[in-house]
Structure formats: C-alpha cells, structure tokens
mmCIF file of C-alpha atoms and ligand atoms in Angstrom:
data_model
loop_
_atom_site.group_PDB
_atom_site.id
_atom_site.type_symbol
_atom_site.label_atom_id
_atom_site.label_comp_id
_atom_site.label_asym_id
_atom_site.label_seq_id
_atom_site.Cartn_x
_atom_site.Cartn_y
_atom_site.Cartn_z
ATOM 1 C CA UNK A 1 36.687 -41.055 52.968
ATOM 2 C CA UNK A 2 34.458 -38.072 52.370
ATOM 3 C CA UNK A 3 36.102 -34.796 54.204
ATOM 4 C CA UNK A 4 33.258 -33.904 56.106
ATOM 5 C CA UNK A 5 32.240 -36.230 59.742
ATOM 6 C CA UNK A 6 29.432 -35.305 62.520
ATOM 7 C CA UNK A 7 30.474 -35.865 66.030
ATOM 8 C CA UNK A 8 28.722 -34.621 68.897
ATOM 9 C CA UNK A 9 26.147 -32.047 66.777
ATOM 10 C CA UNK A 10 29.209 -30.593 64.765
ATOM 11 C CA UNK A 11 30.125 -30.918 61.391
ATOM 12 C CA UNK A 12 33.384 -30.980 60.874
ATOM 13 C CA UNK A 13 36.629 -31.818 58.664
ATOM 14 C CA UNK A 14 37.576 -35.759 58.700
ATOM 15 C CA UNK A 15 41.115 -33.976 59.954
ATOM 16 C CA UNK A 16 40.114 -31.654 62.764
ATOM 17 C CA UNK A 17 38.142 -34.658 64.646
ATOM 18 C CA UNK A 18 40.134 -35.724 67.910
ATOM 19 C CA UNK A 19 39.480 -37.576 70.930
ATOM 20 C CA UNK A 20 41.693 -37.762 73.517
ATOM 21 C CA UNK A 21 44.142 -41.084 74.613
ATOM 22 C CA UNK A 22 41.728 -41.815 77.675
ATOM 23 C CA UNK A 23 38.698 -42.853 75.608
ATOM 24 C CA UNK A 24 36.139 -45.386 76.695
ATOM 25 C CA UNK A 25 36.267 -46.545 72.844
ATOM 26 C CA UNK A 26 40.053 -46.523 72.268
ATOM 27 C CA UNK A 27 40.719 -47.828 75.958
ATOM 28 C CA UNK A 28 38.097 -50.371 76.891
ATOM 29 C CA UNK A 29 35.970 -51.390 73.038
ATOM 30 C CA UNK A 30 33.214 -49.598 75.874
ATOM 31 C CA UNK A 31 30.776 -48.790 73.122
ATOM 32 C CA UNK A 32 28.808 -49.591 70.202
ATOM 33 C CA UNK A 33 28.498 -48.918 66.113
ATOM 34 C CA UNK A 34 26.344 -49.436 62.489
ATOM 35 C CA UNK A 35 28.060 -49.896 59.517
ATOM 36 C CA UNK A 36 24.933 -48.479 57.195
ATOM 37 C CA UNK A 37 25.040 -49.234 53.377
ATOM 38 C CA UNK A 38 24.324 -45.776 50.902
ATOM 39 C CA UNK A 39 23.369 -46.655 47.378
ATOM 40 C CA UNK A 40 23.555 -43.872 45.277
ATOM 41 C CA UNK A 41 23.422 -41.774 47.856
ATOM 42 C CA UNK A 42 20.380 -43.260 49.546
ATOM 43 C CA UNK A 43 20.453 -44.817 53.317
ATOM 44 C CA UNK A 44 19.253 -48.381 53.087
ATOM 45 C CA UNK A 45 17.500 -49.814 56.091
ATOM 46 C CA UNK A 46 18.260 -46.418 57.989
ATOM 47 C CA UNK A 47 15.319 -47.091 60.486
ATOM 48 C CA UNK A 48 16.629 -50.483 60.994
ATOM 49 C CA UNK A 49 19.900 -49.570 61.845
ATOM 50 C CA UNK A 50 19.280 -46.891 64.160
ATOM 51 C CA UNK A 51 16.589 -48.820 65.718
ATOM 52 C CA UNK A 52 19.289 -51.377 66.579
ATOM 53 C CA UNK A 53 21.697 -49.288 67.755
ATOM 54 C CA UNK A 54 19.327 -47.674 70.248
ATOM 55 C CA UNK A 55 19.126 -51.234 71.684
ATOM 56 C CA UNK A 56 22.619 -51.832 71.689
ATOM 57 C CA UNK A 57 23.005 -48.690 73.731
ATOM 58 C CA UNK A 58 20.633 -49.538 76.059
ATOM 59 C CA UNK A 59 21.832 -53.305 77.257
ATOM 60 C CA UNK A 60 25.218 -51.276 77.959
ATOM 61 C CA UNK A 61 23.833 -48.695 79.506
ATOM 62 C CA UNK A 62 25.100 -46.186 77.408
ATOM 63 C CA UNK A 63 21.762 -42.984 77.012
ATOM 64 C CA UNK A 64 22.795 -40.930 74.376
ATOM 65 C CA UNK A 65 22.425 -36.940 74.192
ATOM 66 C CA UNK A 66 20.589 -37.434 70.972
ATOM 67 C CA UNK A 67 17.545 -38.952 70.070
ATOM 68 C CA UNK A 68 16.855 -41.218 66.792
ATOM 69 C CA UNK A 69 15.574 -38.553 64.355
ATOM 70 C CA UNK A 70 18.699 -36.482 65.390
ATOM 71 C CA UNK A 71 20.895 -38.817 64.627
ATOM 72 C CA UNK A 72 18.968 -40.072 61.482
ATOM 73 C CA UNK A 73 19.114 -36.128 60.791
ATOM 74 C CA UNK A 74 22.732 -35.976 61.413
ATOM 75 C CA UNK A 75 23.483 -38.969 58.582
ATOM 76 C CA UNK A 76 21.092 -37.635 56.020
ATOM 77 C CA UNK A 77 23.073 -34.668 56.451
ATOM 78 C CA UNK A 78 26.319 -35.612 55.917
ATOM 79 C CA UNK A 79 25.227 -37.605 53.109
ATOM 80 C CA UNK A 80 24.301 -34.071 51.780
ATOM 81 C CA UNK A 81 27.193 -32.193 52.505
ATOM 82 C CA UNK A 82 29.787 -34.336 51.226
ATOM 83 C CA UNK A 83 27.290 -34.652 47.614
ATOM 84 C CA UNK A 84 27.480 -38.469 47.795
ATOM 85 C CA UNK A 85 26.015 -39.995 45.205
ATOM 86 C CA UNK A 86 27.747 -43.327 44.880
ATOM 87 C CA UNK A 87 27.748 -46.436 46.199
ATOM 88 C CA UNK A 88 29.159 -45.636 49.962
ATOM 89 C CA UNK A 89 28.610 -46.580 53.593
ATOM 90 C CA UNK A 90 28.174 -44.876 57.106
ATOM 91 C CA UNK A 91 30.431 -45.935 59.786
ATOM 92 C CA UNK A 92 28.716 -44.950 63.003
ATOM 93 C CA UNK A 93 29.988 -45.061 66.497
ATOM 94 C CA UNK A 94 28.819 -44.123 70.168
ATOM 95 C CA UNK A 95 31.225 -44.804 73.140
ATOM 96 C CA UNK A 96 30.469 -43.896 76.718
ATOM 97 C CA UNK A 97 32.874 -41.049 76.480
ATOM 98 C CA UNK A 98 36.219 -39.770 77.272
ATOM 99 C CA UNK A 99 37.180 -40.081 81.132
ATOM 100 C CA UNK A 100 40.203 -41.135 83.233
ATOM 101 C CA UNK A 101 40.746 -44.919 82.811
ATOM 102 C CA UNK A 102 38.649 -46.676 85.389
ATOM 103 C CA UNK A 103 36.876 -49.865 84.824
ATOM 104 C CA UNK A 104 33.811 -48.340 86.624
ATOM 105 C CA UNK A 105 31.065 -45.878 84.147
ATOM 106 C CA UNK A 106 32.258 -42.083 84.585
ATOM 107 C CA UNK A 107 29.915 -40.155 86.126
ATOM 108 C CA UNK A 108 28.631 -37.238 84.423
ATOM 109 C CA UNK A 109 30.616 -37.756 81.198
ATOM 110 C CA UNK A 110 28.210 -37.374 77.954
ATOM 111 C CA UNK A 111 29.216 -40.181 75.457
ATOM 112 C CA UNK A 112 31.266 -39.621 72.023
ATOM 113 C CA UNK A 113 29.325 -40.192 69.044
ATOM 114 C CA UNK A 114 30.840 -39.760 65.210
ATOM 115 C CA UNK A 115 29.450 -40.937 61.776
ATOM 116 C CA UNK A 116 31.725 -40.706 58.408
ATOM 117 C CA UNK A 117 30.755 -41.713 54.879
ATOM 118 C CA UNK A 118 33.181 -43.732 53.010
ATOM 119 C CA UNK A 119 33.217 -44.623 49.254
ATOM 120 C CA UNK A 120 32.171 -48.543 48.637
ATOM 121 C CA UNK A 121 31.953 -50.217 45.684
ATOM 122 C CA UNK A 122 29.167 -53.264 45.383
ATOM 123 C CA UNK A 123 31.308 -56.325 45.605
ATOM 124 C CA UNK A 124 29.569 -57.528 41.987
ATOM 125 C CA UNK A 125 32.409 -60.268 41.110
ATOM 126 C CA UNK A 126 31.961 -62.289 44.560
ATOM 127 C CA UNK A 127 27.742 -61.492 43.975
ATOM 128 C CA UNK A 128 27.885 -63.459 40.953
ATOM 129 C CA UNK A 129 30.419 -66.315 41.720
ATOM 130 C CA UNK A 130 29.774 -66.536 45.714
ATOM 131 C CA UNK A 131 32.600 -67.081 47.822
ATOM 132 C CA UNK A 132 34.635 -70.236 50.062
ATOM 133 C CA UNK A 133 34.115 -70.122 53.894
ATOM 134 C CA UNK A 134 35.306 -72.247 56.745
ATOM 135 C CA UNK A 135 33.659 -73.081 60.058
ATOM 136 C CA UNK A 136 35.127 -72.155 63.402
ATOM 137 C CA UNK A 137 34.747 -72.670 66.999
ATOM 138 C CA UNK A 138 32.023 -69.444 67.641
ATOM 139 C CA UNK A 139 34.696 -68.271 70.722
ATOM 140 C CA UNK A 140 32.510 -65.087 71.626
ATOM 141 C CA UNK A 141 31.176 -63.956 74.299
ATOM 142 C CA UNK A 142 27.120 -64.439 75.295
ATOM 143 C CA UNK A 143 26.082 -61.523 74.300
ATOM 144 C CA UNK A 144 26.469 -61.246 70.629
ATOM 145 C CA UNK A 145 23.439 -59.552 70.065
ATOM 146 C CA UNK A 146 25.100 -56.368 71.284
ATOM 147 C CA UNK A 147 26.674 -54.545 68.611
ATOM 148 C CA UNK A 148 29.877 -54.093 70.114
ATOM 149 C CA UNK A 149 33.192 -52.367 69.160
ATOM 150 C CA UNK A 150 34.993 -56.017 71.233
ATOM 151 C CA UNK A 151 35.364 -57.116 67.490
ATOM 152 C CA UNK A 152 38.532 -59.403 68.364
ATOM 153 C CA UNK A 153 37.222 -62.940 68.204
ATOM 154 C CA UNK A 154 35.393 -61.848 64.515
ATOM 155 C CA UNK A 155 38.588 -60.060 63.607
ATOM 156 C CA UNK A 156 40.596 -63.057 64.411
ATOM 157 C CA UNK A 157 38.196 -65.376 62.606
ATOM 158 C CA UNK A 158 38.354 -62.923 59.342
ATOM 159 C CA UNK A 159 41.868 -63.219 59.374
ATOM 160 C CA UNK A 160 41.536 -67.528 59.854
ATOM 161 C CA UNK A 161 38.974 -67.459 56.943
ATOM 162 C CA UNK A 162 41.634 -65.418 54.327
ATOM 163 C CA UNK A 163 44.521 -67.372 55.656
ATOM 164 C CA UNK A 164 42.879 -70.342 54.410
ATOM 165 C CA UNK A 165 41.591 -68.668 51.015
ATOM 166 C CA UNK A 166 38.468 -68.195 52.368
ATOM 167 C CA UNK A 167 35.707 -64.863 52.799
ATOM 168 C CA UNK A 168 34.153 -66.083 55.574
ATOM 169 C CA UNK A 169 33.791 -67.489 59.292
ATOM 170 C CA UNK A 170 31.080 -70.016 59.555
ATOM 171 C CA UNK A 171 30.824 -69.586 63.499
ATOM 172 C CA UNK A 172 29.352 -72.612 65.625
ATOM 173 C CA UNK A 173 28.688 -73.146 69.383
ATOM 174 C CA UNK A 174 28.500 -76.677 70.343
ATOM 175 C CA UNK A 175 28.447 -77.453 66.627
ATOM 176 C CA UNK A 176 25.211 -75.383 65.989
ATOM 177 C CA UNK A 177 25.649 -72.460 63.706
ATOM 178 C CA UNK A 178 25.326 -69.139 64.838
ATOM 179 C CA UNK A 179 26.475 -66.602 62.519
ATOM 180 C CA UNK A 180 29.627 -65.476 60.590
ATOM 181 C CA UNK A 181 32.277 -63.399 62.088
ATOM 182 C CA UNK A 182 30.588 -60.481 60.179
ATOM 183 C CA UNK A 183 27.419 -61.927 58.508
ATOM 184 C CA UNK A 184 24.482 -64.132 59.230
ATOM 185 C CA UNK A 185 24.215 -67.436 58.014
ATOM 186 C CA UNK A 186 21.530 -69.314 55.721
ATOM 187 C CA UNK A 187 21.349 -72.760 54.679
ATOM 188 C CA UNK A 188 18.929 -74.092 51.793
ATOM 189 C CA UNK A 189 17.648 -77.836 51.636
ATOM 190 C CA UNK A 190 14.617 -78.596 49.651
ATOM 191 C CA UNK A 191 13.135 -75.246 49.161
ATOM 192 C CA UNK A 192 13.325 -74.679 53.007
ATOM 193 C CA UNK A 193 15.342 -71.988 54.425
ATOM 194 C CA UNK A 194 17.236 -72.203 57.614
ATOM 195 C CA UNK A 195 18.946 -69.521 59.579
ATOM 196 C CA UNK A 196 19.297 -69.629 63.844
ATOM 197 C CA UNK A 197 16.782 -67.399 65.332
ATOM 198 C CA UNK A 198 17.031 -64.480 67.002
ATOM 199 C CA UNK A 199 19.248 -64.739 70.201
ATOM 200 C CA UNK A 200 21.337 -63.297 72.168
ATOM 201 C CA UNK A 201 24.092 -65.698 70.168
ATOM 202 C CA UNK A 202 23.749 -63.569 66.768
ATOM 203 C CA UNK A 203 23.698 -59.789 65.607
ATOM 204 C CA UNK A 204 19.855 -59.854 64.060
ATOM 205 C CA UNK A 205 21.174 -58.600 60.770
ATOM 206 C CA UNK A 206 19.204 -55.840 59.535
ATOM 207 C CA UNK A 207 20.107 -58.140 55.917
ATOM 208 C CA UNK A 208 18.441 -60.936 57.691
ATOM 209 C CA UNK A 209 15.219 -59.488 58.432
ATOM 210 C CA UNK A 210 14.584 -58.406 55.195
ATOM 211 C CA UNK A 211 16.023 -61.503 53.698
ATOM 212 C CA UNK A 212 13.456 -63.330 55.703
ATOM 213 C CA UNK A 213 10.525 -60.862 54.448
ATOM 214 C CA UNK A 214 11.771 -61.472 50.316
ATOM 215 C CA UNK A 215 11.703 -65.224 51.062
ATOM 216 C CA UNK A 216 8.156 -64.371 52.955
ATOM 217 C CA UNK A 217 7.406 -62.267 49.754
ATOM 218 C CA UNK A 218 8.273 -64.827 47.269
ATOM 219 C CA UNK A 219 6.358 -67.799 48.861
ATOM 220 C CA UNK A 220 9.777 -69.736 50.454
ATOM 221 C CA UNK A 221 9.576 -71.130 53.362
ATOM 222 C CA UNK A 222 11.905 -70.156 55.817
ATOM 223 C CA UNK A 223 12.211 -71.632 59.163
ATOM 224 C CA UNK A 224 14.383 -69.746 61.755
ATOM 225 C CA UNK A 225 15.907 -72.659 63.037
ATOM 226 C CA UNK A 226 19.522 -74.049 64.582
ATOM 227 C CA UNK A 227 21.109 -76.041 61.853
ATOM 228 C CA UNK A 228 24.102 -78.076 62.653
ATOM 229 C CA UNK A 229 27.563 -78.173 60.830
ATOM 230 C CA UNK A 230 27.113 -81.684 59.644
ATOM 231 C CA UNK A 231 24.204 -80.264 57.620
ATOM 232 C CA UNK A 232 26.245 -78.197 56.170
ATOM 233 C CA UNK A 233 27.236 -80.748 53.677
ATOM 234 C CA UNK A 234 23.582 -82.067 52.537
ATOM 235 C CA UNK A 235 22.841 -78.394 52.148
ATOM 236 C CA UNK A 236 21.636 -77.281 48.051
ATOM 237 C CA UNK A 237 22.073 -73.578 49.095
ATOM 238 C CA UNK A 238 24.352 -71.772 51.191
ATOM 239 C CA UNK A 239 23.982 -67.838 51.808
ATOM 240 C CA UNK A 240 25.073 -65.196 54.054
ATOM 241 C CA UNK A 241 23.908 -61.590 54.341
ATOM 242 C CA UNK A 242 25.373 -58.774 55.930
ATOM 243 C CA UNK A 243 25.090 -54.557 54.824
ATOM 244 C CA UNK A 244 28.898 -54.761 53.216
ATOM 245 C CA UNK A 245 27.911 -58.332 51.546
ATOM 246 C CA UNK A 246 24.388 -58.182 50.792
ATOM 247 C CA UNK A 247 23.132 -61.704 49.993
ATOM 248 C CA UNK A 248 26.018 -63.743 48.960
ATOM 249 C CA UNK A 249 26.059 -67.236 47.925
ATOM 250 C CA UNK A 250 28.343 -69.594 49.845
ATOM 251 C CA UNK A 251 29.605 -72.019 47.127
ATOM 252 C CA UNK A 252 32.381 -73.830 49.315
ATOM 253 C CA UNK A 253 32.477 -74.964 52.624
ATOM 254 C CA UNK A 254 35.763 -76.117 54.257
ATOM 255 C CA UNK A 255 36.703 -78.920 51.342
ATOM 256 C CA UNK A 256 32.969 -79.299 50.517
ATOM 257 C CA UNK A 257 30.955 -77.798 47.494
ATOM 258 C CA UNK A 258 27.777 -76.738 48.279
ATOM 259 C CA UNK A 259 25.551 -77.269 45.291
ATOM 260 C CA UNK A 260 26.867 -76.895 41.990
ATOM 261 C CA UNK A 261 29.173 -74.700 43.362
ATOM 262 C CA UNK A 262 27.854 -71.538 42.086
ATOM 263 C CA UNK A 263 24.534 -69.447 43.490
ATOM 264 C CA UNK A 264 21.319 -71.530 43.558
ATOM 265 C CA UNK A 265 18.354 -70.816 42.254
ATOM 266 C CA UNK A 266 17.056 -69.676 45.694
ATOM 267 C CA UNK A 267 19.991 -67.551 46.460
ATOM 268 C CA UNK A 268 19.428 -65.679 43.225
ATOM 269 C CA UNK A 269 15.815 -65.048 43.607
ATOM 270 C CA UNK A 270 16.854 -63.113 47.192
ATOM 271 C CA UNK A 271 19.355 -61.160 45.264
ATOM 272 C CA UNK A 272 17.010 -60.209 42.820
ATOM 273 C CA UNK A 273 14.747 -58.769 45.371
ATOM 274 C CA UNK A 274 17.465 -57.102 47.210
ATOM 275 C CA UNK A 275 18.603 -55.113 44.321
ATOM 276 C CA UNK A 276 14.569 -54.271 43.967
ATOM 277 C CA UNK A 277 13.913 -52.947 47.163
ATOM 278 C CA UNK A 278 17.178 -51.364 46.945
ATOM 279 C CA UNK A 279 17.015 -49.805 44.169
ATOM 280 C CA UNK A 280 19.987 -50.522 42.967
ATOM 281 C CA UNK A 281 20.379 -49.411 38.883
ATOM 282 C CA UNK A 282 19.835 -51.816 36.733
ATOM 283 C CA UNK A 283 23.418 -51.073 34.510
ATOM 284 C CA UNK A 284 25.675 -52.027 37.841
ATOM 285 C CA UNK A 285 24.644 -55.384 38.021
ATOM 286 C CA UNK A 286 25.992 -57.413 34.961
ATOM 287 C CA UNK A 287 24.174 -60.099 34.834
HETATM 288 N N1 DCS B 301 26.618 -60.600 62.326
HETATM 289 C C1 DCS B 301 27.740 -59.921 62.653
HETATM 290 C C2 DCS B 301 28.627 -60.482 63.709
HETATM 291 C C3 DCS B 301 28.045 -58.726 61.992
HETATM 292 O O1 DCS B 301 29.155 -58.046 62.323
HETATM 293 C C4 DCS B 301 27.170 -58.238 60.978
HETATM 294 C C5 DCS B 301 27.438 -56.964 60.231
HETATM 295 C C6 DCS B 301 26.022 -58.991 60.674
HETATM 296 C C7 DCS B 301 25.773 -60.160 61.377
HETATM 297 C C8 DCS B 301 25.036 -58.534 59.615
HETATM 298 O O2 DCS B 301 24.320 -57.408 60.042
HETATM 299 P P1 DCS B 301 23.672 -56.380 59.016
HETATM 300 O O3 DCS B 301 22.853 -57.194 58.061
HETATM 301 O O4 DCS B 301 22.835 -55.508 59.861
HETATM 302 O O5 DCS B 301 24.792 -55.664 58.335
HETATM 303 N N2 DCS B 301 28.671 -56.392 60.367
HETATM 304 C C9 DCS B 301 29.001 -55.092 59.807
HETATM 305 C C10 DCS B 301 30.425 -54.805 59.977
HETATM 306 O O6 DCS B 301 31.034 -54.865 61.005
HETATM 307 N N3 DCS B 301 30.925 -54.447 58.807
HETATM 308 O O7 DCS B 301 30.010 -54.546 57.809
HETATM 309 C C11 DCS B 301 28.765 -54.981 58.332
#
C-alpha cells in the first residue's frame, strides 16, 4: 500500500489512521465503498464511480460532509502525493460514522470516509486464457444495487468458486442470472450480447456500462436481457467485467466449455477497446 491515505479532509500516514472499536463500518457493514482502477497513474471511470457512490449513499441515507469534486479532489490527490505511476487501485469507503452501538442512525455523528491507493498488477495471464466459474444460488439480499460493505454472501461465494478451482460466482435467482459475486455477467450467442439489466438485483458495473457502449461502438448488438443458466451451455461467448477484472473471458462453466474454450472473437474485440479507451501501453499487453 502507498504510505499516504485521506480520511475526513486529512492526509495522513497509512499508520497514524484509527477509528475507534464502536464503528458503524467495523460494527454493523453500515456503509458503502468503490474499488477504482489507476492505470499508470490515471483514474479510470472516476466520474462513474463517484457518481455511484453518491447513490449508494443516498438509498442508505448516509449525506456526506463532502461533495463529489472534493472527493474526486481528494483521490487525484493522493494519487499525487504518493507519485503513483503504476498500475494501482483506490479503495474508497464512507460509513455513517463512529457512535455507541445502537441499531438506530446516531444523531449528529458526521460519517467516516478514507481512500488508499494500493499497487495492482493487470491480471494479463487470466486476460489472455479466461478463467473457470461455477453458478450458485444468488443468496443476497434485494438490494444489490447498493454498494455495500455486507460483502458476506459474495465473500462466501468467492471462497465456493476457488474451492472448486474456479475465479468466479455465476450468481442466479430463480435460475436467472444476475451477476457474479464480484463482477457482472455476459453471455454471447450468435453475435448477440446478453447481460440482466439494470436492477436493483445487480451492482451496474461501471465495466458494464462501458462494455455496453464498445459493443454499441463496434456495431454488436447487445440486449440487456435475463438469460437463464440452462443457456449457459448453448452460449459461444462467456464474459464478465468488473474494475479488478476488466473484461474477462469465461472459458468454463461448472463441467461445461464454453466455446472453444479460450476468448471468442467477441470477447476480444471488447478487450481491445478497453485497453483503447484506457489507455493502457501497448508493451503490457503481450499479445
Ligand atoms: N457486481 C459486484 C457484486 C461487484 O462487487 C462488482 C465490483 C461489480 C459487479 C463490477 O463493478 P465495476 O465494474 O464498477 O467494478 N466489485 C469490486 C470489488 O469489490 N472489488 O473489485 C471490484
């Protein structure tokens, strides 16, 4: 991690940062974050990000002492500060605060907000092969829209998908896919795209919007659309997206191979354009 964090309008020393045991965030998961991928030092999709987190806050009721060019100040900063000029991300977190435990809001209580920049390489290997996932029971709550620190369904699911040598949680309800336990989920099947629409049963991926503007772009049809399980295995493209992952090919589902088991034509198109509007340097990518 890079030594220097902003919490609260302070820059500070990862180190010195403390919050005390009776903390909304620690306590209750009574808050909200953005993981926000840097690329040589540049913020990708800042506006997106902060945008969504400004929604977030608001369906918890959570109005933060700083407004969105403050924060987006505050990152940019940091950024700065700490010289980073490698591939990194920006963990960012608001909670409603520290307060005596009580189910019930505080009153008067001014929430805790912090933002660190971590080192993060681009996960090239898994770009270029794409990875195994399984589908699961989507066991979340209805309001998954929220980006909210109650991670403990998707953390469980993680785990599921390794434990079974997989990278991913294909999540269903009622055998319709939502999402994964930390992406969003695309399915290819005769140059059509499919991924469920925006509802309150996914995270609208900041990935997934502009996913759906390259495939806009590039003249593909996409159809935000619920797509079942069972299609899973007539599928000739598999994909998920998230700001860790970027657009990664799905190659294996459960005992099924999707395609030719390897990225589709489609799928590699996307990336291509991702690593455009990115800007990510030519040299990193090996292929
Ligand atoms: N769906 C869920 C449940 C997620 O947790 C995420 C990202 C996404 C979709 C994709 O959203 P973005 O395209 O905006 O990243 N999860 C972040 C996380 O917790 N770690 O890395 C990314």
């Amino acid at each position: 991690m890079y030594p220097i964090v902003w919490s609260k309008g302070k820059y500070l020393h990862k180190d010195s940062l403390m919050f005390p045991l009776e903390e909304r965030g620690l306590q209750f998961g009574d808050g909200v974050y953005e993981v926000i991928r840097v690329y040589r030092g540049d913020m990708y999709l800042l506006d997106e990000h902060i945008d969504r987190l400004y929604r977030s806050l608001e369906s918890i009721r959570i109005t933060l002492n700083f407004t969105p060019e403050e924060v987006k100040g505050a990152l940019k900063n940091i950024v700065e500060r700490n010289k980073v000029d490698e591939d990194a991300f920006i963990y960012l977190q608001v909670t409603r605060g520290s307060a005596a435990r009580d189910h019930l809001f505080p009153e008067n209580v001014e929430p805790n907000i912090y933002a660190y920049v971590k080192r993060k390489k681009r996960p090239i290997e898994l770009l270029e092969k794409g990875v195994k996932a399984i589908t699961l029971k989507d066991e979340r709550w209805d309001n998954c829209y929220i980006k909210s620190l109650n991670l403990l369904p998707n953390v469980l699911a993680k785990q599921l998908a390794a434990d079974r040598g997989a990278f991913e949680a294909i999540l269903h309800r009622d055998n319709v896919v939502t999402e994964g336990s930390s992406s969003n989920i695309f399915l290819v099947k005769d140059d059509v795209i499919y991924t469920h629409p925006e509802s309150k049963y996914i995270l609208s991926g900041c990935v997934r919007s502009r996913v759906i503007h390259f495939a806009n772009e590039l003249g593909i049809n996409v159809r935000e659309e619920p797509f079942h399980v069972s299609d899973i295995e007539k599928a000739d493209e598999m994909f998920l997206t998230s700001s860790t992952s970027e657009i990664m090919a799905i190659v294996q589902v459960n005992d099924m191979t999707i395609g030719e088991g390897k990225p589709g034509e489609i799928t590699r198109r996307l990336q291509k354009e991702y690593e455009k509007d990115a800007a990510i340097v030519q040299e990193e990518v090996s292929r």
